[in-house]
Amino acid sequence: MKIEKVTLRELDLKLKYPFETSFGVCQNRRILLVEVVADGVSGWGEVTTDEEPFYNMETADTAWLIISNYIAPQLLGAKIEHATEFPSMFMRVRGHEMAKGGVENALWDIEAQQKGIPLWKLVGGSLSEIPSGVSLGIRENPESLIKKVEEELNSGYQRIKLKIKPGKDLQYVAAVRKEFPSILLSVDANSAYDLSDAEHLKKLDEFQLLMMEQPLQWDDIYSHAKLQPQIQTSICLDECIHNSRHATEAIELGACRIINIKLGRVGGFTEAKNVHDTCRSRSIPVWCGGMLETGIGRSHNIAMSTLPGFSLPGDVSASKRYWEEDIIDPEVKVSAHGTITISNAVGRGYEVKRDMVDRLTKRKREFVR
Ligand code: OSB
Ligand code: MG
């Protein structure tokens, strides 16, 4: 493929409900979309940055800058055979995985269309439906959380993940576990604790959680390796893992027993597949994390989740849980038994609603040679 054009768009999109994590409350999303045109074929990617550098180092603004100054100019005019060549082309740009991932994934979309196959097939997936779970934000009280859990279970979701932080943890988890004794339940602390909280975190053991996601500092694999032997609950790393080397390090140190793979956090499909392969060869289950994506990022998450190592339900849920109206057609739907059916259509399998995207676009920059 010869890259002819890169278009960067920023959209304002309001979540249906505010989403609270240990690092803050989010409702108004700034969505960065990347459209790449090669040989007349258009591919889409989503940059999954947060508005602020509180989940990781990147933001919508840093990604805009990196793509504008370093990625789009070098990509224009390039002749690429496979999207997998992208990471080595941009190896000298350190970090900024989400910025890179948004662009790389658009190339995968183009490659799948040029080959006339579904994206999930190009990625190497095989599942025909994937299990779906939900991530629930922190609530004002345990009663309202229980109500929300019940609602999601009634919709069919197979796994419930609760966001926790100091002061909003044991009581909430205990209440949910008491009400629903046998559901698949996990928690995500988004780095809200440190190793001196080990005794406290150990108290979560009695709730038979599927996992405890990223309890300690965002960049600290070593401390998780110190924590894991002190608790029974399996640790799952999210923020710490940016590439397959990190995954190897974490697994060999015994820092976790499960890994959450996010396409943005690891820089796109190529590295996500590497992380998946690393985990699979060591029998570490993986699952697909979410970053409150629109349908474009969601469609990429769905394709990735068809890889065989994705044996646990991911945070990939229905469009209508996030948006009044999604920017893709059809929207992502979840069946009554909590699964997403994989489309056999060529490419991502979901059309971009261009009129809606144009209407929501707040800034746009086109790169043409
Ligand atoms: O840690 O998984 C996380 C959302 C924003 C930032 C970090 C995380 C999350 C979620 C939401 O848990 C997952 C989703 O529903 O997209
Ligand atoms: Mg997480």
Short mmCIF file of C-alpha atoms and ligand atoms in Angstrom, two decimals:
data_model
loop_
_atom_site.label_atom_id
_atom_site.label_comp_id
_atom_site.label_asym_id
_atom_site.label_seq_id
_atom_site.Cartn_x
_atom_site.Cartn_y
_atom_site.Cartn_z
CA MET A 1 0.00 0.00 0.00
CA LYS A 2 1.14 3.51 -0.80
CA ILE A 3 0.07 6.03 1.80
CA GLU A 4 -1.67 8.97 0.14
CA LYS A 5 -3.36 10.84 2.95
CA VAL A 6 -3.66 10.97 6.73
CA THR A 7 -6.55 12.83 8.35
CA LEU A 8 -6.60 13.53 12.05
CA ARG A 9 -9.91 14.51 13.65
CA GLU A 10 -10.83 15.41 17.20
CA LEU A 11 -14.45 14.83 18.20
CA ASP A 12 -16.33 15.85 21.32
CA LEU A 13 -18.53 13.03 22.49
CA LYS A 14 -20.41 12.87 25.76
CA LEU A 15 -20.66 9.58 27.62
CA LYS A 16 -24.23 8.69 28.61
CA TYR A 17 -23.09 8.40 32.23
CA PRO A 18 -20.05 9.78 34.07
CA PHE A 19 -17.36 7.14 34.68
CA GLU A 20 -15.40 7.35 37.94
CA THR A 21 -12.06 5.65 38.50
CA SER A 22 -9.47 6.07 41.25
CA PHE A 23 -7.86 8.82 39.12
CA GLY A 24 -10.95 10.90 38.37
CA VAL A 25 -14.39 11.28 36.81
CA CYS A 26 -14.85 11.35 33.04
CA GLN A 27 -17.90 12.30 31.01
CA ASN A 28 -16.88 14.48 28.08
CA ARG A 29 -14.57 12.46 25.88
CA ARG A 30 -12.14 13.98 23.41
CA ILE A 31 -11.95 11.34 20.71
CA LEU A 32 -9.05 11.32 18.24
CA LEU A 33 -9.71 9.50 15.00
CA VAL A 34 -7.12 8.69 12.39
CA GLU A 35 -8.16 8.06 8.79
CA VAL A 36 -5.48 6.82 6.42
CA VAL A 37 -5.99 6.52 2.67
CA ALA A 38 -3.76 4.16 0.67
CA ASP A 39 -4.33 3.16 -2.97
CA GLY A 40 -7.77 4.76 -2.69
CA VAL A 41 -8.78 2.59 0.29
CA SER A 42 -9.69 4.31 3.56
CA GLY A 43 -8.84 2.78 6.96
CA TRP A 44 -9.76 4.04 10.41
CA GLY A 45 -8.06 3.98 13.79
CA GLU A 46 -8.89 5.47 17.18
CA VAL A 47 -6.33 6.98 19.54
CA THR A 48 -7.42 5.79 22.97
CA THR A 49 -5.88 8.55 25.06
CA ASP A 50 -7.64 10.00 28.05
CA GLU A 51 -8.24 13.74 28.28
CA GLU A 52 -5.66 14.05 31.04
CA PRO A 53 -2.40 12.24 31.86
CA PHE A 54 -3.90 10.39 34.83
CA TYR A 55 -4.24 6.85 33.42
CA ASN A 56 -0.88 6.98 31.65
CA MET A 57 1.43 9.67 30.26
CA GLU A 58 -0.45 10.36 27.06
CA THR A 59 -3.32 12.75 26.40
CA ALA A 60 -5.39 13.73 23.36
CA ASP A 61 -3.07 16.73 22.96
CA THR A 62 0.23 14.81 23.14
CA ALA A 63 -1.08 12.30 20.60
CA TRP A 64 -2.19 15.08 18.25
CA LEU A 65 1.30 16.55 18.42
CA ILE A 66 3.18 13.27 17.95
CA ILE A 67 1.06 12.20 14.99
CA SER A 68 1.22 15.66 13.38
CA ASN A 69 4.95 16.22 13.85
CA TYR A 70 6.47 12.77 13.68
CA ILE A 71 4.17 10.12 12.30
CA ALA A 72 2.01 11.58 9.51
CA PRO A 73 4.90 13.37 7.71
CA GLN A 74 7.05 10.22 7.58
CA LEU A 75 4.14 7.95 6.69
CA LEU A 76 3.01 9.99 3.67
CA GLY A 77 4.27 8.50 0.45
CA ALA A 78 5.63 5.40 2.19
CA LYS A 79 5.17 2.06 0.48
CA ILE A 80 4.23 -0.62 2.98
CA GLU A 81 3.54 -4.26 2.30
CA HIS A 82 2.17 -5.22 5.72
CA ALA A 83 0.81 -3.15 8.59
CA THR A 84 3.25 -5.11 10.78
CA GLU A 85 6.07 -2.94 9.34
CA PHE A 86 4.72 0.12 11.14
CA PRO A 87 6.37 -0.34 14.58
CA SER A 88 9.89 -0.58 13.16
CA MET A 89 9.31 2.54 11.02
CA PHE A 90 8.55 4.52 14.17
CA MET A 91 10.78 2.80 16.69
CA ARG A 92 12.78 5.98 17.25
CA VAL A 93 9.67 7.72 18.60
CA ARG A 94 9.92 6.57 22.21
CA GLY A 95 6.71 5.67 23.99
CA HIS A 96 3.52 7.40 22.76
CA GLU A 97 2.02 3.97 22.17
CA MET A 98 -1.56 5.24 21.94
CA ALA A 99 -0.66 7.79 19.27
CA LYS A 100 1.16 5.12 17.27
CA GLY A 101 -1.53 2.50 17.82
CA GLY A 102 -4.26 4.75 16.41
CA VAL A 103 -2.32 5.08 13.16
CA GLU A 104 -1.09 1.49 12.92
CA ASN A 105 -4.57 0.09 13.39
CA ALA A 106 -5.85 2.17 10.46
CA LEU A 107 -3.23 0.41 8.30
CA TRP A 108 -4.53 -2.99 9.44
CA ASP A 109 -8.01 -1.88 8.41
CA ILE A 110 -6.69 -0.98 4.94
CA GLU A 111 -4.72 -4.22 4.58
CA ALA A 112 -7.77 -6.33 5.48
CA GLN A 113 -9.88 -4.49 2.88
CA GLN A 114 -7.21 -4.86 0.21
CA LYS A 115 -7.03 -8.59 0.89
CA GLY A 116 -10.84 -8.84 0.91
CA ILE A 117 -10.96 -10.50 4.34
CA PRO A 118 -12.34 -9.57 7.78
CA LEU A 119 -9.88 -7.72 10.02
CA TRP A 120 -10.12 -10.43 12.68
CA LYS A 121 -8.88 -12.98 10.14
CA LEU A 122 -5.93 -10.78 9.19
CA VAL A 123 -5.10 -10.42 12.89
CA GLY A 124 -5.07 -14.21 13.19
CA GLY A 125 -8.23 -14.73 15.20
CA SER A 126 -10.48 -17.73 15.15
CA LEU A 127 -13.39 -17.30 17.58
CA SER A 128 -16.83 -16.68 16.06
CA GLU A 129 -18.20 -14.98 19.15
CA ILE A 130 -16.47 -13.41 22.13
CA PRO A 131 -17.52 -13.21 25.80
CA SER A 132 -18.31 -9.75 27.08
CA GLY A 133 -17.88 -8.18 30.52
CA VAL A 134 -18.43 -4.72 31.96
CA SER A 135 -16.33 -2.26 33.93
CA LEU A 136 -18.36 -0.32 36.51
CA GLY A 137 -17.24 3.05 37.80
CA ILE A 138 -17.02 3.95 41.47
CA ARG A 139 -20.44 4.81 42.97
CA GLU A 140 -21.71 7.00 45.77
CA ASN A 141 -22.79 3.97 47.83
CA PRO A 142 -22.85 0.14 47.75
CA GLU A 143 -26.65 0.04 47.26
CA SER A 144 -26.51 1.91 43.95
CA LEU A 145 -23.61 -0.29 42.86
CA ILE A 146 -25.63 -3.44 43.55
CA LYS A 147 -28.47 -2.06 41.44
CA LYS A 148 -26.11 -1.37 38.57
CA VAL A 149 -24.57 -4.86 38.81
CA GLU A 150 -28.03 -6.41 38.71
CA GLU A 151 -28.91 -4.41 35.61
CA GLU A 152 -25.75 -5.55 33.80
CA LEU A 153 -26.27 -9.18 34.79
CA ASN A 154 -29.83 -8.98 33.47
CA SER A 155 -28.40 -7.77 30.15
CA GLY A 156 -26.35 -10.98 30.07
CA TYR A 157 -22.82 -9.74 30.79
CA GLN A 158 -20.54 -12.59 31.84
CA ARG A 159 -18.15 -10.77 34.16
CA ILE A 160 -18.46 -7.72 36.39
CA LYS A 161 -15.45 -5.54 37.18
CA LEU A 162 -15.68 -2.96 39.95
CA LYS A 163 -13.46 0.09 40.07
CA ILE A 164 -12.06 0.57 43.57
CA LYS A 165 -9.95 3.07 45.49
CA PRO A 166 -8.96 3.48 49.16
CA GLY A 167 -12.14 4.10 51.18
CA LYS A 168 -14.34 2.70 48.42
CA ASP A 169 -13.20 -0.88 48.28
CA LEU A 170 -13.93 -3.61 50.90
CA GLN A 171 -17.42 -2.44 51.76
CA TYR A 172 -18.45 -2.20 48.09
CA VAL A 173 -16.94 -5.55 47.10
CA ALA A 174 -18.41 -7.28 50.17
CA ALA A 175 -21.88 -5.93 49.39
CA VAL A 176 -21.79 -7.04 45.76
CA ARG A 177 -20.37 -10.47 46.61
CA LYS A 178 -23.04 -11.03 49.26
CA GLU A 179 -25.82 -10.20 46.80
CA PHE A 180 -24.31 -12.24 43.93
CA PRO A 181 -22.39 -15.15 45.51
CA SER A 182 -21.33 -16.93 42.33
CA ILE A 183 -20.76 -14.36 39.56
CA LEU A 184 -17.37 -13.77 37.92
CA LEU A 185 -16.26 -10.68 39.79
CA SER A 186 -13.05 -8.65 39.64
CA VAL A 187 -11.73 -5.28 40.78
CA ASP A 188 -9.55 -2.60 39.19
CA ALA A 189 -7.64 -0.10 41.37
CA ASN A 190 -5.85 1.83 38.60
CA SER A 191 -2.70 2.16 40.74
CA ALA A 192 -4.44 3.58 43.81
CA TYR A 193 -2.43 1.60 46.43
CA ASP A 194 1.17 0.88 47.27
CA LEU A 195 3.04 -2.08 48.68
CA SER A 196 2.48 -0.93 52.27
CA ASP A 197 -1.22 -1.66 51.66
CA ALA A 198 -0.54 -5.40 51.23
CA GLU A 199 -2.36 -6.35 54.47
CA HIS A 200 -5.37 -4.31 53.42
CA LEU A 201 -5.45 -5.76 49.89
CA LYS A 202 -5.22 -9.25 51.38
CA LYS A 203 -8.66 -8.69 52.90
CA LEU A 204 -10.10 -8.93 49.37
CA ASP A 205 -9.04 -12.59 49.25
CA GLU A 206 -12.24 -13.74 50.97
CA PHE A 207 -14.41 -12.53 48.05
CA GLN A 208 -13.08 -15.06 45.51
CA LEU A 209 -12.27 -12.47 42.92
CA LEU A 210 -11.29 -13.54 39.44
CA MET A 211 -8.52 -10.94 39.65
CA MET A 212 -7.31 -7.67 41.12
CA GLU A 213 -6.24 -5.34 38.32
CA GLN A 214 -3.25 -3.00 38.68
CA PRO A 215 -3.38 -2.35 42.43
CA LEU A 216 0.06 -0.68 42.64
CA GLN A 217 1.97 2.08 40.83
CA TRP A 218 1.47 2.40 37.08
CA ASP A 219 5.12 1.76 36.21
CA ASP A 220 6.14 -0.69 38.93
CA ILE A 221 6.31 -4.36 37.97
CA TYR A 222 8.73 -5.14 40.81
CA SER A 223 6.34 -4.15 43.62
CA HIS A 224 3.57 -6.25 42.09
CA ALA A 225 6.02 -9.18 42.21
CA LYS A 226 6.38 -8.48 45.94
CA LEU A 227 2.62 -8.27 46.43
CA GLN A 228 1.46 -11.33 44.47
CA PRO A 229 2.93 -13.95 46.87
CA GLN A 230 1.30 -12.15 49.81
CA ILE A 231 -2.27 -12.44 48.49
CA GLN A 232 -4.38 -15.26 47.06
CA THR A 233 -6.22 -13.15 44.51
CA SER A 234 -4.57 -13.21 41.08
CA ILE A 235 -3.05 -9.91 40.07
CA CYS A 236 -3.77 -8.73 36.52
CA LEU A 237 -1.49 -6.04 35.12
CA ASP A 238 -2.87 -3.25 32.92
CA GLU A 239 -0.92 0.06 33.16
CA CYS A 240 2.49 -1.64 33.61
CA ILE A 241 2.50 -3.57 30.34
CA HIS A 242 3.51 -1.62 27.21
CA ASN A 243 5.11 -4.41 25.18
CA SER A 244 5.96 -8.09 25.17
CA ARG A 245 9.24 -7.49 27.03
CA HIS A 246 7.25 -6.06 29.92
CA ALA A 247 4.95 -9.08 29.77
CA THR A 248 7.91 -11.48 29.91
CA GLU A 249 9.42 -9.55 32.81
CA ALA A 250 6.15 -9.49 34.77
CA ILE A 251 5.47 -13.18 34.23
CA GLU A 252 9.02 -14.27 35.07
CA LEU A 253 9.07 -12.14 38.21
CA GLY A 254 5.70 -13.55 39.28
CA ALA A 255 4.14 -10.07 39.31
CA CYS A 256 0.81 -11.25 37.86
CA ARG A 257 -1.12 -14.31 36.73
CA ILE A 258 -3.28 -12.54 34.14
CA ILE A 259 -2.64 -9.71 31.67
CA ASN A 260 -5.06 -7.15 30.25
CA ILE A 261 -4.15 -6.23 26.67
CA LYS A 262 -5.18 -2.81 25.38
CA LEU A 263 -4.36 -2.05 21.76
CA GLY A 264 -3.54 1.57 22.51
CA ARG A 265 -1.40 0.91 25.58
CA VAL A 266 0.86 -1.48 23.67
CA GLY A 267 0.95 0.58 20.44
CA GLY A 268 -1.32 -1.33 18.04
CA PHE A 269 -2.06 -4.79 16.68
CA THR A 270 1.50 -5.88 15.98
CA GLU A 271 2.68 -5.52 19.57
CA ALA A 272 -0.68 -6.68 20.95
CA LYS A 273 -0.17 -9.93 19.06
CA ASN A 274 3.35 -10.20 20.49
CA VAL A 275 2.05 -9.73 24.03
CA HIS A 276 -0.69 -12.28 23.33
CA ASP A 277 1.85 -14.82 22.00
CA THR A 278 4.19 -14.27 24.95
CA CYS A 279 1.37 -14.87 27.42
CA ARG A 280 -0.03 -17.84 25.53
CA SER A 281 3.31 -19.61 25.41
CA ARG A 282 3.48 -19.29 29.20
CA SER A 283 -0.18 -20.20 29.82
CA ILE A 284 -1.05 -16.72 31.11
CA PRO A 285 -4.68 -15.87 30.20
CA VAL A 286 -5.30 -12.49 28.58
CA TRP A 287 -8.39 -10.38 27.97
CA CYS A 288 -9.16 -7.20 26.08
CA GLY A 289 -9.27 -3.99 28.11
CA GLY A 290 -11.24 -0.90 27.13
CA MET A 291 -10.67 2.85 27.16
CA LEU A 292 -14.29 4.02 26.72
CA GLU A 293 -13.85 3.84 22.96
CA THR A 294 -16.26 4.79 20.22
CA GLY A 295 -17.31 2.11 17.77
CA ILE A 296 -14.09 2.48 15.78
CA GLY A 297 -11.77 1.52 18.63
CA ARG A 298 -14.37 -1.00 19.78
CA SER A 299 -14.35 -2.73 16.38
CA HIS A 300 -10.57 -3.13 16.66
CA ASN A 301 -10.96 -4.50 20.20
CA ILE A 302 -13.47 -7.04 18.93
CA ALA A 303 -11.10 -8.21 16.18
CA MET A 304 -8.25 -8.62 18.68
CA SER A 305 -10.47 -10.56 21.11
CA THR A 306 -10.86 -13.37 18.55
CA LEU A 307 -7.24 -14.48 19.17
CA PRO A 308 -7.15 -17.83 20.97
CA GLY A 309 -5.43 -16.61 24.16
CA PHE A 310 -8.32 -14.24 24.96
CA SER A 311 -9.90 -16.78 27.26
CA LEU A 312 -11.50 -14.37 29.76
CA PRO A 313 -14.39 -11.94 29.10
CA GLY A 314 -13.08 -8.49 28.15
CA ASP A 315 -14.20 -4.93 28.85
CA VAL A 316 -15.72 -4.84 25.37
CA SER A 317 -19.41 -4.13 25.81
CA ALA A 318 -22.32 -2.74 23.80
CA SER A 319 -22.19 0.72 22.17
CA LYS A 320 -25.38 1.72 23.97
CA ARG A 321 -23.69 1.43 27.39
CA TYR A 322 -21.50 4.39 26.43
CA TRP A 323 -23.21 6.51 23.78
CA GLU A 324 -26.68 7.77 22.88
CA GLU A 325 -25.61 7.09 19.32
CA ASP A 326 -22.35 5.46 18.23
CA ILE A 327 -20.39 6.61 15.17
CA ILE A 328 -20.53 3.19 13.50
CA ASP A 329 -23.25 1.20 11.75
CA PRO A 330 -24.31 -1.31 12.94
CA GLU A 331 -23.61 -0.48 16.59
CA VAL A 332 -21.91 -3.11 18.75
CA LYS A 333 -24.56 -5.34 20.28
CA VAL A 334 -24.28 -7.92 23.04
CA SER A 335 -26.47 -11.02 23.08
CA ALA A 336 -28.68 -12.07 26.00
CA HIS A 337 -25.98 -14.56 27.01
CA GLY A 338 -23.26 -11.89 27.05
CA THR A 339 -21.49 -12.43 23.75
CA ILE A 340 -20.59 -10.35 20.71
CA THR A 341 -21.03 -12.13 17.37
CA ILE A 342 -18.12 -11.67 15.00
CA SER A 343 -18.96 -10.20 11.61
CA ASN A 344 -17.73 -11.92 8.47
CA ALA A 345 -17.74 -8.65 6.52
CA VAL A 346 -14.53 -7.44 4.90
CA GLY A 347 -12.44 -5.06 7.04
CA ARG A 348 -13.62 -3.97 10.49
CA GLY A 349 -17.20 -5.03 9.80
CA TYR A 350 -18.75 -1.75 10.98
CA GLU A 351 -19.23 1.27 8.69
CA VAL A 352 -18.15 4.71 9.89
CA LYS A 353 -21.06 7.19 9.92
CA ARG A 354 -19.21 9.95 8.09
CA ASP A 355 -21.96 12.56 8.46
CA MET A 356 -22.04 12.06 12.19
CA VAL A 357 -18.25 12.17 12.45
CA ASP A 358 -18.20 15.44 10.45
CA ARG A 359 -20.89 16.93 12.66
CA LEU A 360 -18.95 16.11 15.84
CA THR A 361 -15.51 17.13 14.57
CA LYS A 362 -14.01 20.01 16.56
CA ARG A 363 -10.65 20.15 14.81
CA LYS A 364 -9.26 18.46 11.76
CA ARG A 365 -5.89 18.32 10.06
CA GLU A 366 -5.18 16.71 6.71
CA PHE A 367 -1.75 15.55 5.65
CA VAL A 368 -1.30 15.14 1.92
CA ARG A 369 1.91 14.91 -0.01
O1 OSB B 1 -8.23 0.67 33.72
O2 OSB B 1 -9.38 -0.51 32.41
C1 OSB B 1 -9.09 0.60 32.87
C2 OSB B 1 -11.42 3.26 31.40
C3 OSB B 1 -10.54 4.31 31.25
C4 OSB B 1 -9.25 4.17 31.68
C5 OSB B 1 -8.81 2.96 32.22
C6 OSB B 1 -9.68 1.88 32.34
C7 OSB B 1 -11.01 2.05 31.95
C8 OSB B 1 -12.04 1.03 32.09
C9 OSB B 1 -13.23 1.11 31.19
O3 OSB B 1 -12.01 0.17 32.95
C10 OSB B 1 -13.32 0.00 30.23
C11 OSB B 1 -14.37 0.26 29.18
O4 OSB B 1 -15.53 -0.03 29.44
O5 OSB B 1 -14.02 0.76 28.09
MG MG B 2 -7.49 -1.26 34.18
#
